[in-house]
Amino acid sequence: MPHSSVGISRIDVRRLPGAPHRGLLRIAGRAFPVALGRGGIFPDKREGDGRTPAGMWRVERLLYRPDRGPRPATALPARPIQAGDGWCDDPADRRYNRPVHLPIAASHEVMRRDDALYDLVLVLDHNQRPRVKGRGSAVFIHAARPGLTPTEGCVALPRPELRRLAARLKRGARVVVR
């Protein structure tokens, strides 16, 4: 990604034709390949459907693993991911689509993953206000697996591009997924 003193306020994500779980992330006149949810992009997101939700989402904050690298350069609010951090994905739980401290009995994502996908996470405000149970949780932009294999509904890009993107985002930046 090109470096510039001007921050990025909008990211566009679109599906590639013929490949529902592959897309392009466009910023500042450049395009980067990304992985999408295994169910492609869909406007009516449901918990567990494997779809990346279509819409416009604000990037709320950055989460990072301090044991795997220094605090990333970013204008976004940033918080280290600690042991015991999780994200509730159980629609029946009052903490649905919220960060939680583990262990909890409800279904959840573990944020401190062994596979490094969540070493750097941009948290999107999908299904935050209002929060509707069953409409999807833990929708992030995170590091991609090798080969850009499908996600569970997030947008994923290679770690170097993710780090550069985080460094260039303005507070209040929006992601448009279509």
PDB file of C-alpha atoms in Angstrom:
ATOM      1  CA  MET A   1       0.000   0.000   0.000  1.00  0.00           C
ATOM      2  CA  PRO A   2       1.296   3.423  -0.799  1.00  0.00           C
ATOM      3  CA  HIS A   3       2.389   5.589   2.112  1.00  0.00           C
ATOM      4  CA  SER A   4       0.843   9.022   2.452  1.00  0.00           C
ATOM      5  CA  SER A   5       0.406  11.651   5.113  1.00  0.00           C
ATOM      6  CA  VAL A   6      -3.325  11.730   4.302  1.00  0.00           C
ATOM      7  CA  GLY A   7      -5.358   9.113   6.161  1.00  0.00           C
ATOM      8  CA  ILE A   8      -7.841   6.767   4.557  1.00  0.00           C
ATOM      9  CA  SER A   9     -11.485   7.301   5.436  1.00  0.00           C
ATOM     10  CA  ARG A  10     -13.116   4.747   3.090  1.00  0.00           C
ATOM     11  CA  ILE A  11     -12.365   1.167   2.128  1.00  0.00           C
ATOM     12  CA  ASP A  12     -14.344  -0.597  -0.607  1.00  0.00           C
ATOM     13  CA  VAL A  13     -14.668  -4.387  -0.675  1.00  0.00           C
ATOM     14  CA  ARG A  14     -16.244  -6.243  -3.599  1.00  0.00           C
ATOM     15  CA  ARG A  15     -16.572  -9.880  -4.552  1.00  0.00           C
ATOM     16  CA  LEU A  16     -14.625 -11.185  -7.529  1.00  0.00           C
ATOM     17  CA  PRO A  17     -16.845 -12.588 -10.306  1.00  0.00           C
ATOM     18  CA  GLY A  18     -17.050 -16.367 -10.196  1.00  0.00           C
ATOM     19  CA  ALA A  19     -15.423 -16.627  -6.767  1.00  0.00           C
ATOM     20  CA  PRO A  20     -17.938 -15.885  -3.975  1.00  0.00           C
ATOM     21  CA  HIS A  21     -15.333 -16.151  -1.195  1.00  0.00           C
ATOM     22  CA  ARG A  22     -12.687 -14.023  -2.950  1.00  0.00           C
ATOM     23  CA  GLY A  23     -12.743 -10.267  -3.279  1.00  0.00           C
ATOM     24  CA  LEU A  24     -10.842  -7.061  -3.796  1.00  0.00           C
ATOM     25  CA  LEU A  25     -10.237  -4.386  -1.189  1.00  0.00           C
ATOM     26  CA  ARG A  26      -9.841  -0.989  -2.869  1.00  0.00           C
ATOM     27  CA  ILE A  27      -8.222   2.054  -1.302  1.00  0.00           C
ATOM     28  CA  ALA A  28      -6.483   5.085  -2.691  1.00  0.00           C
ATOM     29  CA  GLY A  29      -6.711   3.826  -6.286  1.00  0.00           C
ATOM     30  CA  ARG A  30      -5.160   0.426  -5.506  1.00  0.00           C
ATOM     31  CA  ALA A  31      -6.715  -3.014  -5.164  1.00  0.00           C
ATOM     32  CA  PHE A  32      -5.635  -5.903  -2.947  1.00  0.00           C
ATOM     33  CA  PRO A  33      -6.982  -9.487  -2.968  1.00  0.00           C
ATOM     34  CA  VAL A  34      -8.951 -10.525   0.126  1.00  0.00           C
ATOM     35  CA  ALA A  35     -10.750 -13.573   1.455  1.00  0.00           C
ATOM     36  CA  LEU A  36     -14.458 -13.274   2.208  1.00  0.00           C
ATOM     37  CA  GLY A  37     -16.932 -15.505   3.995  1.00  0.00           C
ATOM     38  CA  ARG A  38     -17.439 -18.982   2.557  1.00  0.00           C
ATOM     39  CA  GLY A  39     -21.005 -17.916   1.631  1.00  0.00           C
ATOM     40  CA  GLY A  40     -19.890 -14.779  -0.210  1.00  0.00           C
ATOM     41  CA  ILE A  41     -21.332 -11.316   0.395  1.00  0.00           C
ATOM     42  CA  PHE A  42     -24.993 -11.102   1.373  1.00  0.00           C
ATOM     43  CA  PRO A  43     -27.148  -8.271   2.763  1.00  0.00           C
ATOM     44  CA  ASP A  44     -29.157 -10.434   5.180  1.00  0.00           C
ATOM     45  CA  LYS A  45     -26.411 -11.781   7.469  1.00  0.00           C
ATOM     46  CA  ARG A  46     -27.370 -14.526   9.952  1.00  0.00           C
ATOM     47  CA  GLU A  47     -25.258 -16.039  12.707  1.00  0.00           C
ATOM     48  CA  GLY A  48     -23.256 -19.001  11.411  1.00  0.00           C
ATOM     49  CA  ASP A  49     -24.155 -18.585   7.721  1.00  0.00           C
ATOM     50  CA  GLY A  50     -20.549 -17.951   6.663  1.00  0.00           C
ATOM     51  CA  ARG A  51     -21.523 -14.813   4.766  1.00  0.00           C
ATOM     52  CA  THR A  52     -19.756 -11.474   4.804  1.00  0.00           C
ATOM     53  CA  PRO A  53     -22.420  -8.830   5.491  1.00  0.00           C
ATOM     54  CA  ALA A  54     -23.026  -6.272   2.752  1.00  0.00           C
ATOM     55  CA  GLY A  55     -23.310  -2.687   3.946  1.00  0.00           C
ATOM     56  CA  MET A  56     -21.302   0.211   5.303  1.00  0.00           C
ATOM     57  CA  TRP A  57     -19.469  -0.417   8.579  1.00  0.00           C
ATOM     58  CA  ARG A  58     -17.349   1.879  10.712  1.00  0.00           C
ATOM     59  CA  VAL A  59     -13.925   0.666  11.839  1.00  0.00           C
ATOM     60  CA  GLU A  60     -14.246   1.015  15.618  1.00  0.00           C
ATOM     61  CA  ARG A  61     -10.830   0.005  16.896  1.00  0.00           C
ATOM     62  CA  LEU A  62      -7.778  -2.148  16.456  1.00  0.00           C
ATOM     63  CA  LEU A  63      -6.921  -5.168  18.591  1.00  0.00           C
ATOM     64  CA  TYR A  64      -3.426  -6.654  18.524  1.00  0.00           C
ATOM     65  CA  ARG A  65      -1.282  -9.390  20.083  1.00  0.00           C
ATOM     66  CA  PRO A  66       1.510  -7.652  22.047  1.00  0.00           C
ATOM     67  CA  ASP A  67       3.361 -10.966  22.439  1.00  0.00           C
ATOM     68  CA  ARG A  68       3.696 -11.239  18.647  1.00  0.00           C
ATOM     69  CA  GLY A  69       4.879  -7.762  17.832  1.00  0.00           C
ATOM     70  CA  PRO A  70       4.883  -4.130  18.878  1.00  0.00           C
ATOM     71  CA  ARG A  71       1.775  -1.977  19.052  1.00  0.00           C
ATOM     72  CA  PRO A  72       0.915  -1.200  15.428  1.00  0.00           C
ATOM     73  CA  ALA A  73       1.106   2.377  14.210  1.00  0.00           C
ATOM     74  CA  THR A  74      -2.491   3.585  13.884  1.00  0.00           C
ATOM     75  CA  ALA A  75      -4.752   6.566  14.517  1.00  0.00           C
ATOM     76  CA  LEU A  76      -7.472   4.153  15.677  1.00  0.00           C
ATOM     77  CA  PRO A  77      -8.149   3.358  19.307  1.00  0.00           C
ATOM     78  CA  ALA A  78      -5.990   0.278  19.968  1.00  0.00           C
ATOM     79  CA  ARG A  79      -6.052  -2.366  22.675  1.00  0.00           C
ATOM     80  CA  PRO A  80      -3.833  -5.397  23.250  1.00  0.00           C
ATOM     81  CA  ILE A  81      -5.461  -8.831  23.109  1.00  0.00           C
ATOM     82  CA  GLN A  82      -4.887 -10.547  26.440  1.00  0.00           C
ATOM     83  CA  ALA A  83      -5.145 -14.170  27.500  1.00  0.00           C
ATOM     84  CA  GLY A  84      -8.802 -14.796  28.272  1.00  0.00           C
ATOM     85  CA  ASP A  85     -10.192 -12.350  25.692  1.00  0.00           C
ATOM     86  CA  GLY A  86     -13.118 -13.650  23.682  1.00  0.00           C
ATOM     87  CA  TRP A  87     -16.102 -12.482  21.655  1.00  0.00           C
ATOM     88  CA  CYS A  88     -19.576 -13.868  22.367  1.00  0.00           C
ATOM     89  CA  ASP A  89     -21.302 -15.339  19.308  1.00  0.00           C
ATOM     90  CA  ASP A  90     -24.251 -16.947  21.121  1.00  0.00           C
ATOM     91  CA  PRO A  91     -27.510 -15.164  20.129  1.00  0.00           C
ATOM     92  CA  ALA A  92     -29.187 -16.445  23.321  1.00  0.00           C
ATOM     93  CA  ASP A  93     -26.620 -14.737  25.569  1.00  0.00           C
ATOM     94  CA  ARG A  94     -26.999 -11.141  26.800  1.00  0.00           C
ATOM     95  CA  ARG A  95     -23.341 -10.520  25.788  1.00  0.00           C
ATOM     96  CA  TYR A  96     -24.007 -11.483  22.148  1.00  0.00           C
ATOM     97  CA  ASN A  97     -21.659  -9.726  19.712  1.00  0.00           C
ATOM     98  CA  ARG A  98     -19.636  -8.205  22.534  1.00  0.00           C
ATOM     99  CA  PRO A  99     -16.113  -8.761  23.845  1.00  0.00           C
ATOM    100  CA  VAL A 100     -16.061 -11.126  26.840  1.00  0.00           C
ATOM    101  CA  HIS A 101     -13.553 -12.472  29.330  1.00  0.00           C
ATOM    102  CA  LEU A 102     -13.138 -16.254  29.132  1.00  0.00           C
ATOM    103  CA  PRO A 103     -14.103 -18.771  30.268  1.00  0.00           C
ATOM    104  CA  ILE A 104     -17.825 -18.436  29.614  1.00  0.00           C
ATOM    105  CA  ALA A 105     -20.397 -21.152  28.994  1.00  0.00           C
ATOM    106  CA  ALA A 106     -21.887 -19.370  25.961  1.00  0.00           C
ATOM    107  CA  SER A 107     -20.538 -19.974  22.454  1.00  0.00           C
ATOM    108  CA  HIS A 108     -17.674 -17.597  21.697  1.00  0.00           C
ATOM    109  CA  GLU A 109     -14.630 -16.763  19.585  1.00  0.00           C
ATOM    110  CA  VAL A 110     -11.233 -17.003  21.254  1.00  0.00           C
ATOM    111  CA  MET A 111      -9.383 -13.799  20.391  1.00  0.00           C
ATOM    112  CA  ARG A 112      -5.902 -15.037  21.341  1.00  0.00           C
ATOM    113  CA  ARG A 113      -5.680 -17.667  18.618  1.00  0.00           C
ATOM    114  CA  ASP A 114      -2.775 -20.021  17.933  1.00  0.00           C
ATOM    115  CA  ASP A 115      -3.126 -19.643  14.141  1.00  0.00           C
ATOM    116  CA  ALA A 116      -2.243 -15.887  14.145  1.00  0.00           C
ATOM    117  CA  LEU A 117      -5.386 -14.859  12.228  1.00  0.00           C
ATOM    118  CA  TYR A 118      -6.316 -12.468  15.038  1.00  0.00           C
ATOM    119  CA  ASP A 119      -2.837 -11.105  15.759  1.00  0.00           C
ATOM    120  CA  LEU A 120      -4.148  -7.859  14.261  1.00  0.00           C
ATOM    121  CA  VAL A 121      -7.903  -7.221  14.092  1.00  0.00           C
ATOM    122  CA  LEU A 122      -9.917  -4.263  12.863  1.00  0.00           C
ATOM    123  CA  VAL A 123     -13.256  -4.396  14.693  1.00  0.00           C
ATOM    124  CA  LEU A 124     -16.231  -3.315  12.579  1.00  0.00           C
ATOM    125  CA  ASP A 125     -19.478  -1.945  14.016  1.00  0.00           C
ATOM    126  CA  HIS A 126     -21.583  -4.550  12.195  1.00  0.00           C
ATOM    127  CA  ASN A 127     -24.664  -5.394  14.288  1.00  0.00           C
ATOM    128  CA  GLN A 128     -23.588  -3.168  17.175  1.00  0.00           C
ATOM    129  CA  ARG A 129     -26.196  -0.394  17.419  1.00  0.00           C
ATOM    130  CA  PRO A 130     -28.806  -1.661  17.393  1.00  0.00           C
ATOM    131  CA  ARG A 131     -27.616  -5.154  18.217  1.00  0.00           C
ATOM    132  CA  VAL A 132     -30.034  -7.736  16.817  1.00  0.00           C
ATOM    133  CA  LYS A 133     -29.671 -11.270  18.135  1.00  0.00           C
ATOM    134  CA  GLY A 134     -28.850 -13.742  15.378  1.00  0.00           C
ATOM    135  CA  ARG A 135     -27.813 -11.109  12.793  1.00  0.00           C
ATOM    136  CA  GLY A 136     -24.111 -11.902  12.998  1.00  0.00           C
ATOM    137  CA  SER A 137     -21.251 -11.351  15.391  1.00  0.00           C
ATOM    138  CA  ALA A 138     -17.474 -10.933  15.425  1.00  0.00           C
ATOM    139  CA  VAL A 139     -17.290  -9.396  11.938  1.00  0.00           C
ATOM    140  CA  PHE A 140     -13.707  -8.198  11.594  1.00  0.00           C
ATOM    141  CA  ILE A 141     -10.974  -7.419   9.122  1.00  0.00           C
ATOM    142  CA  HIS A 142      -8.157  -9.770  10.100  1.00  0.00           C
ATOM    143  CA  ALA A 143      -5.127 -11.603   8.725  1.00  0.00           C
ATOM    144  CA  ALA A 144      -5.757 -14.110   5.951  1.00  0.00           C
ATOM    145  CA  ARG A 145      -4.826 -17.762   5.842  1.00  0.00           C
ATOM    146  CA  PRO A 146      -2.318 -18.797   3.173  1.00  0.00           C
ATOM    147  CA  GLY A 147      -4.083 -19.005  -0.179  1.00  0.00           C
ATOM    148  CA  LEU A 148      -6.829 -16.594   0.953  1.00  0.00           C
ATOM    149  CA  THR A 149      -9.115 -19.441   1.981  1.00  0.00           C
ATOM    150  CA  PRO A 150     -12.666 -18.455   3.039  1.00  0.00           C
ATOM    151  CA  THR A 151     -13.489 -16.892   6.395  1.00  0.00           C
ATOM    152  CA  GLU A 152     -16.548 -17.403   8.583  1.00  0.00           C
ATOM    153  CA  GLY A 153     -17.890 -14.018   7.435  1.00  0.00           C
ATOM    154  CA  CYS A 154     -15.009 -11.604   7.924  1.00  0.00           C
ATOM    155  CA  VAL A 155     -12.763  -9.858   5.420  1.00  0.00           C
ATOM    156  CA  ALA A 156      -9.171 -11.133   5.546  1.00  0.00           C
ATOM    157  CA  LEU A 157      -6.055  -9.895   3.831  1.00  0.00           C
ATOM    158  CA  PRO A 158      -2.375 -10.789   4.051  1.00  0.00           C
ATOM    159  CA  ARG A 159      -0.755  -9.565   7.253  1.00  0.00           C
ATOM    160  CA  PRO A 160       1.664  -7.032   5.682  1.00  0.00           C
ATOM    161  CA  GLU A 161      -1.194  -5.282   3.860  1.00  0.00           C
ATOM    162  CA  LEU A 162      -3.359  -5.402   7.001  1.00  0.00           C
ATOM    163  CA  ARG A 163      -0.600  -3.721   9.025  1.00  0.00           C
ATOM    164  CA  ARG A 164      -0.147  -1.006   6.369  1.00  0.00           C
ATOM    165  CA  LEU A 165      -3.915  -0.482   6.173  1.00  0.00           C
ATOM    166  CA  ALA A 166      -4.186  -0.055   9.949  1.00  0.00           C
ATOM    167  CA  ALA A 167      -1.408   2.544   9.835  1.00  0.00           C
ATOM    168  CA  ARG A 168      -3.259   4.627   7.237  1.00  0.00           C
ATOM    169  CA  LEU A 169      -6.840   4.524   8.539  1.00  0.00           C
ATOM    170  CA  LYS A 170      -8.394   7.663   9.977  1.00  0.00           C
ATOM    171  CA  ARG A 171     -10.609   7.482  13.049  1.00  0.00           C
ATOM    172  CA  GLY A 172     -14.167   6.957  11.842  1.00  0.00           C
ATOM    173  CA  ALA A 173     -13.068   5.215   8.622  1.00  0.00           C
ATOM    174  CA  ARG A 174     -15.825   3.274   6.855  1.00  0.00           C
ATOM    175  CA  VAL A 175     -15.774  -0.066   5.067  1.00  0.00           C
ATOM    176  CA  VAL A 176     -18.258  -0.468   2.227  1.00  0.00           C
ATOM    177  CA  VAL A 177     -18.915  -4.130   1.389  1.00  0.00           C
ATOM    178  CA  ARG A 178     -20.953  -4.933  -1.718  1.00  0.00           C
TER     179      ARG A 178
END
